[in-house]
Coordinates of C-alpha atoms and ligand atoms in Angstrom, one line a residue:
X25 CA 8.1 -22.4 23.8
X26 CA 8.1 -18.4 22.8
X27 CA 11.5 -17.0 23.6
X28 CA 12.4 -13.6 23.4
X29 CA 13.2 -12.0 20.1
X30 CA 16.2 -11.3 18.9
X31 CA 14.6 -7.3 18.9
X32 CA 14.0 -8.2 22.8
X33 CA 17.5 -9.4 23.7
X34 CA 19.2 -6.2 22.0
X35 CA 16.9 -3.9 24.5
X36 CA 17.7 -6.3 27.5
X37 CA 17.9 -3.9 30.6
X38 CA 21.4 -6.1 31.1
X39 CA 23.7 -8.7 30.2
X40 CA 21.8 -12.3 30.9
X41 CA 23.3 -15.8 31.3
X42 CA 21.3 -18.4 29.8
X43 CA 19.8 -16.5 26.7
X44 CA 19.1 -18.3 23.8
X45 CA 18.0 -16.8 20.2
X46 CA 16.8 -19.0 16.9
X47 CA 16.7 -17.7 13.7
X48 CA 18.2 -18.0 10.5
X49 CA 22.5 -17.3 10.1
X50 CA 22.7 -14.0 7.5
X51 CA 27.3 -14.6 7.6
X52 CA 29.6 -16.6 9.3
X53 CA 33.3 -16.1 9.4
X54 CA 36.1 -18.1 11.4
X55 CA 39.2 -16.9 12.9
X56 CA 41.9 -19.5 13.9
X57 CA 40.6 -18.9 17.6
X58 CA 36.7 -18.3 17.1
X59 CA 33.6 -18.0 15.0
X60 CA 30.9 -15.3 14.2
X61 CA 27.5 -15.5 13.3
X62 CA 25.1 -13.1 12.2
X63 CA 22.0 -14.4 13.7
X64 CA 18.5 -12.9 12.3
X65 CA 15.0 -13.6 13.2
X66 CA 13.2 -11.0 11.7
X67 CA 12.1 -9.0 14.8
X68 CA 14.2 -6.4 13.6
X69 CA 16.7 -5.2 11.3
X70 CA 19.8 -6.0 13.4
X71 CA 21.5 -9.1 13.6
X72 CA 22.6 -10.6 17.2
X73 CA 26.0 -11.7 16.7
X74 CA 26.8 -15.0 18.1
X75 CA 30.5 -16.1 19.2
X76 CA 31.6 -19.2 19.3
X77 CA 35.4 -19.9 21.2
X78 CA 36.8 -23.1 22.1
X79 CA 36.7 -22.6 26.3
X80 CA 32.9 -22.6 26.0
X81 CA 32.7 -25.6 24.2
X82 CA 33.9 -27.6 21.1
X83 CA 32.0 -26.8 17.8
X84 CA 33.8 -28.1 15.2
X85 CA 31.3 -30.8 14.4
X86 CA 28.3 -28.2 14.4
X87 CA 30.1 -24.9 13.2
X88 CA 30.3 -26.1 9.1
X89 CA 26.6 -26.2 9.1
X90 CA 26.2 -22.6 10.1
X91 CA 25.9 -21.3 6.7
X92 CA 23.7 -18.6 5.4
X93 CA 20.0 -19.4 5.5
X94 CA 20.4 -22.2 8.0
X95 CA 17.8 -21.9 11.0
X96 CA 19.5 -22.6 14.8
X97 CA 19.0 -21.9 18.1
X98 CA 21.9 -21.1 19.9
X99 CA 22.0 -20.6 23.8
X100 CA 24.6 -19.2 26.0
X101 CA 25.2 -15.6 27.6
X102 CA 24.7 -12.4 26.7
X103 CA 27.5 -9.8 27.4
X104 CA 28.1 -6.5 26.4
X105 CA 29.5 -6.5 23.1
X106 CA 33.6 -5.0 22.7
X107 CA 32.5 -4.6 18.9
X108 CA 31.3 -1.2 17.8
X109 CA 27.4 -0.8 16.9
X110 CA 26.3 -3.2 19.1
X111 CA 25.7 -3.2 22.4
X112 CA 25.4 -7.2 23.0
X113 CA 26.4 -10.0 21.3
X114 CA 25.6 -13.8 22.4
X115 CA 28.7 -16.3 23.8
X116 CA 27.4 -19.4 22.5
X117 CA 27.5 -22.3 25.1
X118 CA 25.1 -24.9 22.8
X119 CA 23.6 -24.8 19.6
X120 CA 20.9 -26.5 17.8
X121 CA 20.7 -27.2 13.6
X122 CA 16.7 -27.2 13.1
X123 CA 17.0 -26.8 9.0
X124 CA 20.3 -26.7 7.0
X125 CA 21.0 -24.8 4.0
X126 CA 22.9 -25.7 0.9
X127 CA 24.8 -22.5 0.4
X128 CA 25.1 -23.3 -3.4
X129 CA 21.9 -23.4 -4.2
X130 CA 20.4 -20.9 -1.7
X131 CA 18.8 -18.2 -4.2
X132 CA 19.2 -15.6 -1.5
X133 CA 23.9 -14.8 -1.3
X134 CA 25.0 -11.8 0.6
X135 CA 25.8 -10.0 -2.8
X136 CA 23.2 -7.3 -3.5
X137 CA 20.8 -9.1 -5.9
X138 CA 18.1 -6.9 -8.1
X139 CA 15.0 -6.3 -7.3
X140 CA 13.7 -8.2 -10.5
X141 CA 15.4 -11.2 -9.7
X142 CA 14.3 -11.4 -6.0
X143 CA 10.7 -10.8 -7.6
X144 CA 11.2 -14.1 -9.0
X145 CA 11.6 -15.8 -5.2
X146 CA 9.3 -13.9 -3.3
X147 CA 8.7 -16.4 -1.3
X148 CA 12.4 -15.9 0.4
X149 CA 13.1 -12.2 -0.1
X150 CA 11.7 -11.9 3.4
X151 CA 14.9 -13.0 4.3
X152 CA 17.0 -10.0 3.2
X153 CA 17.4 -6.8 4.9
X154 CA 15.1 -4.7 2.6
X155 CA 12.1 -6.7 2.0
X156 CA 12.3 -7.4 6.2
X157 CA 12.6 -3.7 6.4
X158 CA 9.8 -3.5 4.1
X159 CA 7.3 -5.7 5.5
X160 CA 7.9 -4.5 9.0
X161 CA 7.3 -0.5 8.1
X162 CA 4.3 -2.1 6.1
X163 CA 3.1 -3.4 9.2
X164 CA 3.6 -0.5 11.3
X165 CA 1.6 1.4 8.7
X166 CA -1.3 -0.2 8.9
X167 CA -1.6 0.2 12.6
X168 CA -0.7 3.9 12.2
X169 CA -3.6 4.0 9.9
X170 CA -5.9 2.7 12.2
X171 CA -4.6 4.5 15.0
X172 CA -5.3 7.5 13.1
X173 CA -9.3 6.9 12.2
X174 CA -9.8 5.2 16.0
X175 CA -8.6 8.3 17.4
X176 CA -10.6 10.5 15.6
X177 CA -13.8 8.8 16.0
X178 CA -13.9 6.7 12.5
X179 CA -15.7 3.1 12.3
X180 CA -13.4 0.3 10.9
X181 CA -16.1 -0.9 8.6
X182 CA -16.0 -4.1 6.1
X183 CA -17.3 -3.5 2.9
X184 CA -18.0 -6.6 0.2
X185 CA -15.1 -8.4 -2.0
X186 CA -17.6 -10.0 -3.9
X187 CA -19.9 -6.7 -5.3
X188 CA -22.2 -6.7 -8.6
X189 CA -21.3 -3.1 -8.7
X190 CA -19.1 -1.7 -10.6
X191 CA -17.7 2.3 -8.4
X192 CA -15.6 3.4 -10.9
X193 CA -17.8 2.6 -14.0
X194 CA -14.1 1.5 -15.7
X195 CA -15.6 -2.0 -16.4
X196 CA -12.4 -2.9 -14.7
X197 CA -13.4 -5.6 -13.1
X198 CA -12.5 -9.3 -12.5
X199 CA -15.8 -11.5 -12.6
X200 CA -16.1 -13.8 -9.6
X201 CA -17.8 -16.8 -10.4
X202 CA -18.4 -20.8 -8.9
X203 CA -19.5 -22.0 -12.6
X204 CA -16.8 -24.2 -13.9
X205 CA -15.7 -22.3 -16.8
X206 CA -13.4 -25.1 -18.1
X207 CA -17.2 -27.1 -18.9
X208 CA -17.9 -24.3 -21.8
X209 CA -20.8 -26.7 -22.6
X210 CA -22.3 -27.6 -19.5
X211 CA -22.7 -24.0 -18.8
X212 CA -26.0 -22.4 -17.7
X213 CA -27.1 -20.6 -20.9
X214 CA -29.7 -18.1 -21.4
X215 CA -32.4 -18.2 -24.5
X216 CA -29.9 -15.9 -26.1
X217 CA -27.2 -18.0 -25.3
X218 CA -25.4 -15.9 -22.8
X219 CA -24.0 -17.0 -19.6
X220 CA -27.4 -17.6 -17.2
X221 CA -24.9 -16.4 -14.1
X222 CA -28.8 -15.8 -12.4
X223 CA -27.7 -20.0 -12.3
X224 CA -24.6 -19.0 -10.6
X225 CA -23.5 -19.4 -6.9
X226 CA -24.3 -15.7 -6.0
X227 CA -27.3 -15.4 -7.8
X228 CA -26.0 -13.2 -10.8
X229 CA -23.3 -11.9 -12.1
X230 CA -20.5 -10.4 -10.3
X231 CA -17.2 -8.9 -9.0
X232 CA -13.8 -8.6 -7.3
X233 CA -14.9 -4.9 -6.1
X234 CA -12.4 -2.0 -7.2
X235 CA -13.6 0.0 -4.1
X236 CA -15.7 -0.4 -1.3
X237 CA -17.1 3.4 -1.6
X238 CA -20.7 2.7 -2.9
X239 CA -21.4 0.5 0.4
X240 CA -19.2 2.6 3.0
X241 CA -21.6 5.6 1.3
X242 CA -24.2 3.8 3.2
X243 CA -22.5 3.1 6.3
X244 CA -21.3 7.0 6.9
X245 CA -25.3 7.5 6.1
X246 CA -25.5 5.7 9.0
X247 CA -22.7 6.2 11.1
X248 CA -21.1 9.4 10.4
X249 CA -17.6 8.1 10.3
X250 CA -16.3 5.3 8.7
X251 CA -13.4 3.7 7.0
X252 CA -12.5 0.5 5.1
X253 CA -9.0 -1.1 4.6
X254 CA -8.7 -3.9 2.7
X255 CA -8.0 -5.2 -0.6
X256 CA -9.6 -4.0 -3.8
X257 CA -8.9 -5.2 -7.5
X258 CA -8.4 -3.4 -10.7
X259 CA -8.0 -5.8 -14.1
X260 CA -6.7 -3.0 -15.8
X261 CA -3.3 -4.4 -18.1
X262 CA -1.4 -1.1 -16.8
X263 CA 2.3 -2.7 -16.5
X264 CA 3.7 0.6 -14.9
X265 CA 5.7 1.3 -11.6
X266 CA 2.7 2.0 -9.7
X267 CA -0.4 -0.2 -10.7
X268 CA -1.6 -3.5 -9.5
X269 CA -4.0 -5.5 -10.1
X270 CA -4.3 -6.0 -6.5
X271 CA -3.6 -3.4 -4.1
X272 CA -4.9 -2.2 -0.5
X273 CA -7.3 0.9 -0.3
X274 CA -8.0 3.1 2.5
X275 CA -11.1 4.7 2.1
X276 CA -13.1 7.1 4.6
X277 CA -16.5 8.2 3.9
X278 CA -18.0 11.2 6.3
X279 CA -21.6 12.4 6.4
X280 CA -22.0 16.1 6.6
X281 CA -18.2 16.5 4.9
X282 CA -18.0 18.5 2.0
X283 CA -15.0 19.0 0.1
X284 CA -12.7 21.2 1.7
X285 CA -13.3 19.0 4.4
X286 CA -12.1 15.9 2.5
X287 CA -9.2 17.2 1.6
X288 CA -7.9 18.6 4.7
X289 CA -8.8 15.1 6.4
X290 CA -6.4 13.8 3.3
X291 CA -3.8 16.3 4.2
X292 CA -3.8 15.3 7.8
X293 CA -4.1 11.5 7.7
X294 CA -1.5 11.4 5.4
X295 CA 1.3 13.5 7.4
X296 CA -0.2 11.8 10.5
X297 CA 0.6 8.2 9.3
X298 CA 4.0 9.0 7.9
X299 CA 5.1 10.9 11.4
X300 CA 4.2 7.9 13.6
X301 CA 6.6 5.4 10.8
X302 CA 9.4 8.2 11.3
X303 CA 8.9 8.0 15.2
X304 CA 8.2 4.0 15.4
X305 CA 11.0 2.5 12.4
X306 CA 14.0 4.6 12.8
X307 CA 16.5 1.6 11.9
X308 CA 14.2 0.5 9.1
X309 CA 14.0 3.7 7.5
X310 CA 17.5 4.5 7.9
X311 CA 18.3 1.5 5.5
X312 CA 15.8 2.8 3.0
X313 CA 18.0 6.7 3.1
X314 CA 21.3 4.5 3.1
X315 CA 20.5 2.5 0.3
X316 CA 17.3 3.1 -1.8
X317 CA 16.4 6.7 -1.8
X318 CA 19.3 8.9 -0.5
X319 CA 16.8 11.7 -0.4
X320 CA 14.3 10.0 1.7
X321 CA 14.4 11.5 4.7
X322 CA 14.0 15.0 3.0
X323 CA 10.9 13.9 0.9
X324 CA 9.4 12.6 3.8
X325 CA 10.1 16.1 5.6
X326 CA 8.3 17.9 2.4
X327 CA 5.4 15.7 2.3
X328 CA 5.0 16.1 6.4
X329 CA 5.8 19.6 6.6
X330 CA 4.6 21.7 4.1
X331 CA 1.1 22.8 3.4
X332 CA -0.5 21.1 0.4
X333 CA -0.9 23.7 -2.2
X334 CA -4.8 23.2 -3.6
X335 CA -5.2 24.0 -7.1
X336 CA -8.1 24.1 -9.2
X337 CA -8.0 22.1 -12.3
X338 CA -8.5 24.9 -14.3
X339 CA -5.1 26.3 -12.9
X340 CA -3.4 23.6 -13.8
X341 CA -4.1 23.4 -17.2
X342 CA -3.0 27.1 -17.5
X343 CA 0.2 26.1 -15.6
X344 CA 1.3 23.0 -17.5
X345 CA -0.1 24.4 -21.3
X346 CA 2.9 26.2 -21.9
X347 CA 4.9 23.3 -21.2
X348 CA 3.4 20.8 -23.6
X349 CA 6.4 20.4 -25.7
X350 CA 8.1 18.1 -22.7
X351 CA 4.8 16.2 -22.4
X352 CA 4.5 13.0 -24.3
X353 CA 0.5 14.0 -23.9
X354 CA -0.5 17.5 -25.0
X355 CA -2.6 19.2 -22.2
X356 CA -5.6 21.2 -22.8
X357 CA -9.1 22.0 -20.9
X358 CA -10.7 18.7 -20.8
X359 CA -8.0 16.2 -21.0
X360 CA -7.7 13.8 -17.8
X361 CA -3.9 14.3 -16.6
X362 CA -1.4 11.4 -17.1
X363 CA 1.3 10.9 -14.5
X364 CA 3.6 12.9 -16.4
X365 CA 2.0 16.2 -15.3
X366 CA 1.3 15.2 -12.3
X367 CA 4.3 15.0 -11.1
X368 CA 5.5 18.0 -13.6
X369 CA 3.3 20.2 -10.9
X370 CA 4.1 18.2 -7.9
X371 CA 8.0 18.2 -8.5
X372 CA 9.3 20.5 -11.0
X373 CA 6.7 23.6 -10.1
X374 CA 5.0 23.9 -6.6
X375 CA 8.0 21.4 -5.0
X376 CA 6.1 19.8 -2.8
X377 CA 2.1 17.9 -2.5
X378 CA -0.8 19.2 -4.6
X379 CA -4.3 18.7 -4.7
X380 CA -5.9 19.0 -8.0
X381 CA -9.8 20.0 -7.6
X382 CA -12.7 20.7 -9.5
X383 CA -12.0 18.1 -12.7
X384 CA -14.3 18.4 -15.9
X385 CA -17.5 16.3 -15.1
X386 CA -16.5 14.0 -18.2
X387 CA -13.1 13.0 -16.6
X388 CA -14.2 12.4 -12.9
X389 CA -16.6 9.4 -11.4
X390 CA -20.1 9.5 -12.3
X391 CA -21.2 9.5 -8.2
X392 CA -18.9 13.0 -8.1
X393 CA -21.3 16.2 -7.0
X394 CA -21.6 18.3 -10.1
X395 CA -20.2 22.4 -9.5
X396 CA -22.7 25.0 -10.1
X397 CA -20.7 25.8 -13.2
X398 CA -22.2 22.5 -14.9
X399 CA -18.6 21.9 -16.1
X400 CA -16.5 20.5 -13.0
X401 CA -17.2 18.4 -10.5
X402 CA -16.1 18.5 -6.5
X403 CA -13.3 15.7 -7.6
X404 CA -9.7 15.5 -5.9
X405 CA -6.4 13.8 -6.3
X406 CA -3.7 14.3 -3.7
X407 CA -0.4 14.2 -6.1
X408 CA 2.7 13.3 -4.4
X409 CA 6.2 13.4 -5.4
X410 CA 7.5 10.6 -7.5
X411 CA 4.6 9.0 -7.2
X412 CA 1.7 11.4 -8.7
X413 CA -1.8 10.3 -7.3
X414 CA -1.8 9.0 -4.3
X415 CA -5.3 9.9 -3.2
X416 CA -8.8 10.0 -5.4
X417 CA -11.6 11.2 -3.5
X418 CA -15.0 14.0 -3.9
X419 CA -17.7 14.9 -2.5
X420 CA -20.5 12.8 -3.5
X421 CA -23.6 13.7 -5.7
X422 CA -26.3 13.7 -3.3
X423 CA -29.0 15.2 -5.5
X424 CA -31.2 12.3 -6.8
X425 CA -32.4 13.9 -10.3
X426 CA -29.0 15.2 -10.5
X427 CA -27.5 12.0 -9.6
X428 CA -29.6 10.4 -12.2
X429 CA -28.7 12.6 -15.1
X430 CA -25.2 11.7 -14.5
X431 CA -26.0 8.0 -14.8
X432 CA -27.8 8.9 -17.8
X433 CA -24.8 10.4 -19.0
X434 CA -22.3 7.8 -18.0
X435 CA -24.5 4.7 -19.7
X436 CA -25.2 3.5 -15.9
X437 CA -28.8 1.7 -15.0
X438 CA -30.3 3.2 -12.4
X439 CA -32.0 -0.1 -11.6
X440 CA -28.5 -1.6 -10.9
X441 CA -27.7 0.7 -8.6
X442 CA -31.4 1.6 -7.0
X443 CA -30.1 0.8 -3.1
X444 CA -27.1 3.6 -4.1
X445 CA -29.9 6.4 -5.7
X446 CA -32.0 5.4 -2.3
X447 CA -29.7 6.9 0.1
X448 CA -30.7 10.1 -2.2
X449 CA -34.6 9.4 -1.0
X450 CA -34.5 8.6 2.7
X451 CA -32.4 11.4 4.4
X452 CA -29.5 12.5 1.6
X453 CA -26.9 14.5 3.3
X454 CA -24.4 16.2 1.2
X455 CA -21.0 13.7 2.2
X456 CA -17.8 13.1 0.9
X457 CA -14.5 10.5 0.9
X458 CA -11.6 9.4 -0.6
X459 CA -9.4 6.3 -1.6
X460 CA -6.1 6.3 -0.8
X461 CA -3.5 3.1 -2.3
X462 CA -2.0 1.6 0.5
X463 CA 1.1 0.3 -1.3
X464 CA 1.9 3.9 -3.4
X465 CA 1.9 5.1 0.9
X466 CA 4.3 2.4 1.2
X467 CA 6.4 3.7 -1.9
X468 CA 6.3 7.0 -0.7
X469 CA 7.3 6.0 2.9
X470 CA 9.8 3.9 2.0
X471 CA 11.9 5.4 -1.2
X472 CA 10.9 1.7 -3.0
X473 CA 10.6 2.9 -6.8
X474 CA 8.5 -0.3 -8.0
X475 CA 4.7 -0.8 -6.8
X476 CA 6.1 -4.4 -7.1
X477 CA 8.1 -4.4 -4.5
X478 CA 6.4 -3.2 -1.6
X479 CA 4.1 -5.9 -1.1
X480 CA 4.9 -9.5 -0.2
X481 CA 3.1 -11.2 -3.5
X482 CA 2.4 -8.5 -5.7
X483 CA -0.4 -9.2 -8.5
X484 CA 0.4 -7.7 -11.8
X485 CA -0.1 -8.4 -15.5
X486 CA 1.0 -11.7 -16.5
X487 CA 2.3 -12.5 -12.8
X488 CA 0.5 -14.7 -10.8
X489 CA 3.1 -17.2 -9.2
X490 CA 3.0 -18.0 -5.6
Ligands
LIG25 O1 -8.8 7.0 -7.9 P1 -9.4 5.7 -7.6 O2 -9.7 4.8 -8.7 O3 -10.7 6.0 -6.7 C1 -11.6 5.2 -6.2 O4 -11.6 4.0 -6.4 C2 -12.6 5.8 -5.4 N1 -13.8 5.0 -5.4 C3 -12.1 6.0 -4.0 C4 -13.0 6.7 -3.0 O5 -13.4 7.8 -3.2 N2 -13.5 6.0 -2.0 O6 -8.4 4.9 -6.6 C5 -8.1 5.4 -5.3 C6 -6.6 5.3 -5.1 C7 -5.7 6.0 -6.1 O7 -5.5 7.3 -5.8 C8 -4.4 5.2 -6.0 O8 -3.7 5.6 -4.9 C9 -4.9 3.8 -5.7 O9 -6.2 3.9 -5.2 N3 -5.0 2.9 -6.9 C10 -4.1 2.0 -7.2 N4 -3.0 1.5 -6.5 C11 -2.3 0.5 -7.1 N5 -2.7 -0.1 -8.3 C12 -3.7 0.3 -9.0 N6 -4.1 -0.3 -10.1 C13 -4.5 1.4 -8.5 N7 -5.6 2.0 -8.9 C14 -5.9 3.0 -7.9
LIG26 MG1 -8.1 8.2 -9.4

């Protein structure tokens, strides 16, 4: 039967006889007259704290078994609480043991464990009060972001896992296949003696997709507005605080958008979505300022309140030059930025988010529009503190002879990509988008220091368990 959460019992209009709660014990302690226990199901950060005294019932037997990580139900009243900082707690009249808990062995004690240890039992760091926090500001994120595109006419669109195109041209790519790859010699083999993958499930070869741009290029050719969210793979052997080789992208694509457009629909999603987390998870958040990031809530204020300062690639290099002794990697016109400046310009100089425009043409995406300069192209990364990028977007190349020099350039074939160079025939618009890493939104949101740590089962280099 669904009960009421525990979330639901704190709000209660009133006290209520009859109540009952399950979820898992966090503490118990024991007076010489009564018990306590910390009772949490997850709904929310706060525990309901059940009481257990002899004139409601005898316990004894049951009571030893309420150890931390044990799951119960436990009925009786609720009255209003004579503890401070919260307003009810539950009298316990009955309770039921549904799985016990050996407190030895439990991996998850009320002593502050590190983050690299709990990595290693993700499956129950649900449990504690920061990954719960986590996962429940994770999931009121997502339905901010959707909020946001619904309400301002976006389509949620669903662009391919399984792609035979490459966006980024990175050759960063997991191959997706259905041949048995442990039968090296009963594989399909071409008269050169190459994988025949035309022999494979699919047809030929392909992909985990590293972005669903290409296609939702098509569908904002079609439908003006759209948007994908979902999950996008990069096997790139970056072991760094913020890559994974799985991770969640956001990515709009708007006809008739150019790039100023872009960005300020970057600037405004982004202070949109991390408004309606500060209005929705007050309690959650407040756990990340207490003990995470004691600057949290003023970060949050600078990314939400403060105009993005737009800067020109070409300014930046003339800003961060002088400072290339503190660089690990020298800067000069030409060189793609490492995270180092990045954040040099986001933190140390302007104080607050930047976005970087107008990248030399060798350094951005082949699909980016080429400048009239013949040098840059209508690139942009939205740099955010302590993260660097947290957005990579253009306006798209929607010349075709212009598209298919830069192809030429980048070692693409066009005949790969002919459907993507067709949308330059039939109707070519000039149109632009971005991609935006769900789980550095989360890091920024959240004070969480460690891409690793704000998702459930991160996927990074050499870590595939669970
Ligand atoms: O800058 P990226 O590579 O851009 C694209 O994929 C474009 N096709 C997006 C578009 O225009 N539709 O990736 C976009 C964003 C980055 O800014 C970053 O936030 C995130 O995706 N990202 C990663 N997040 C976690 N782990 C990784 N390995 C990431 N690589 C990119
Ligand atoms: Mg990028």
């Amino acid at each position: 039967m669904a009960l009421p959460t525990i979330r639901e019992l704190l709000n209660s209009p009133g006290p209520k006889a009859g109540a009952v709660a399950r979820g898992w014990i966090k503490t118990r302690r024991d007076s010489k007259v009564m018990s306590f226990a910390e009772l949490n199901d997850g709904s929310c950060r706060e525990s309901l704290q059940a009481v257990f005294c002899r004139e409601n019932g005898d316990f004894s037997a049951i009571l030893p078994s309420l150890v931390s990580g044990a799951a119960v139900e436990i009925q009786g009243d609720l009255v209003a609480s004579p503890a401070a900082g919260q307003k009810y707690e539950l009298r316990a009249r009955q309770v039921k043991l549904y799985g016990g808990c050996d407190p030895e062995k439990y991996p998850i004690q009320k002593k502050k464990a590190s983050d690299e240890f709990l990595r290693t039992v993700a499956h129950l760091r649900p449990r504690t009060n920061k990954y719960a926090a986590m996962l429940r500001i994770r999931a009121e994120l997502a339905y901010a972001v959707h909020t946001y595109f619904r309400d301002n006419g976006f389509f949620y669109v669903h662009t391919p896992i399984l792609t035979a195109s490459d966006c980024e041209g990175a050759g960063q790519m997991f191959t997706a296949t259905a041949l048995d790859l442990s039968e090296l010699k009963a594989l399909p083999r071409t008269e050169g003696g190459e994988i025949d993958f035309s022999k494979d499930l699919l047809g030929k070869k392909t992909y985990l997709t590293v972005s669903g741009q290409l296609e939702g290029e098509s569908l904002a050719l079609a439908l003006g507005k759209i948007y994908t969210f979902g999950p996008t793979f990069r096997a790139e052997n970056s072991n760094t605080y913020r890559h994974c080789a799985e991770f969640w992208q956001i990515e709009p694509e708007m006809a008739f958008y150019e790039l100023d457009d872009d960005m300020d629909l970057a600037e405004s999603f982004i202070k949109a979505v991390t408004k309606s987390v500060l209005e929705k998870c007050p309690s959650d958040l407040g756990l990340f300022a207490r003990f995470v990031e004691p600057a949290l809530l003023d970060n949050l204020r600078n990314v939400t309140e403060n105009k993005y300062e737009r800067l020109p690639y070409t300014e930046a290099v003339k800003l961060l030059e002088p400072e290339n002794a503190r660089f690990e990697a020298r800067v000069s016109w030409g060189a793609d930025l490492a995270s180092e400046h990045e954040r040099f310009l986001v933190e140390n100089y302007f104080k607050k988010p930047v976005i970087l425009y107008n990248k030399p043409k060798e350094v951005g995406s082949f699909y980016m529009k080429l400048n009239d300069d013949g040098r840059t192209v209508r690139g942009m990364d939205v740099l955010v503190p302590r993260i660097g990028e947290l957005v990579g977007g253009s306006e798209r190349e929607n010349r075709l002879d212009v598209l298919e020099q830069k192809m030429a350039a980048f070692k693409i074939d066009p005949q790969a990509y002919w459907w993507y160079l067709d949308l330059r025939r039939y109707g070519s618009v000039p149109h632009s988008g971005f991609g935006l890493g769900f789980e550095r939104l989360m890091m920024l949101i959240t004070g969480i220091s460690n891409i690793r740590d704000v998702s459930a089962y991160p996927r990074v280099p050499g870590y595939a368990e669970f």
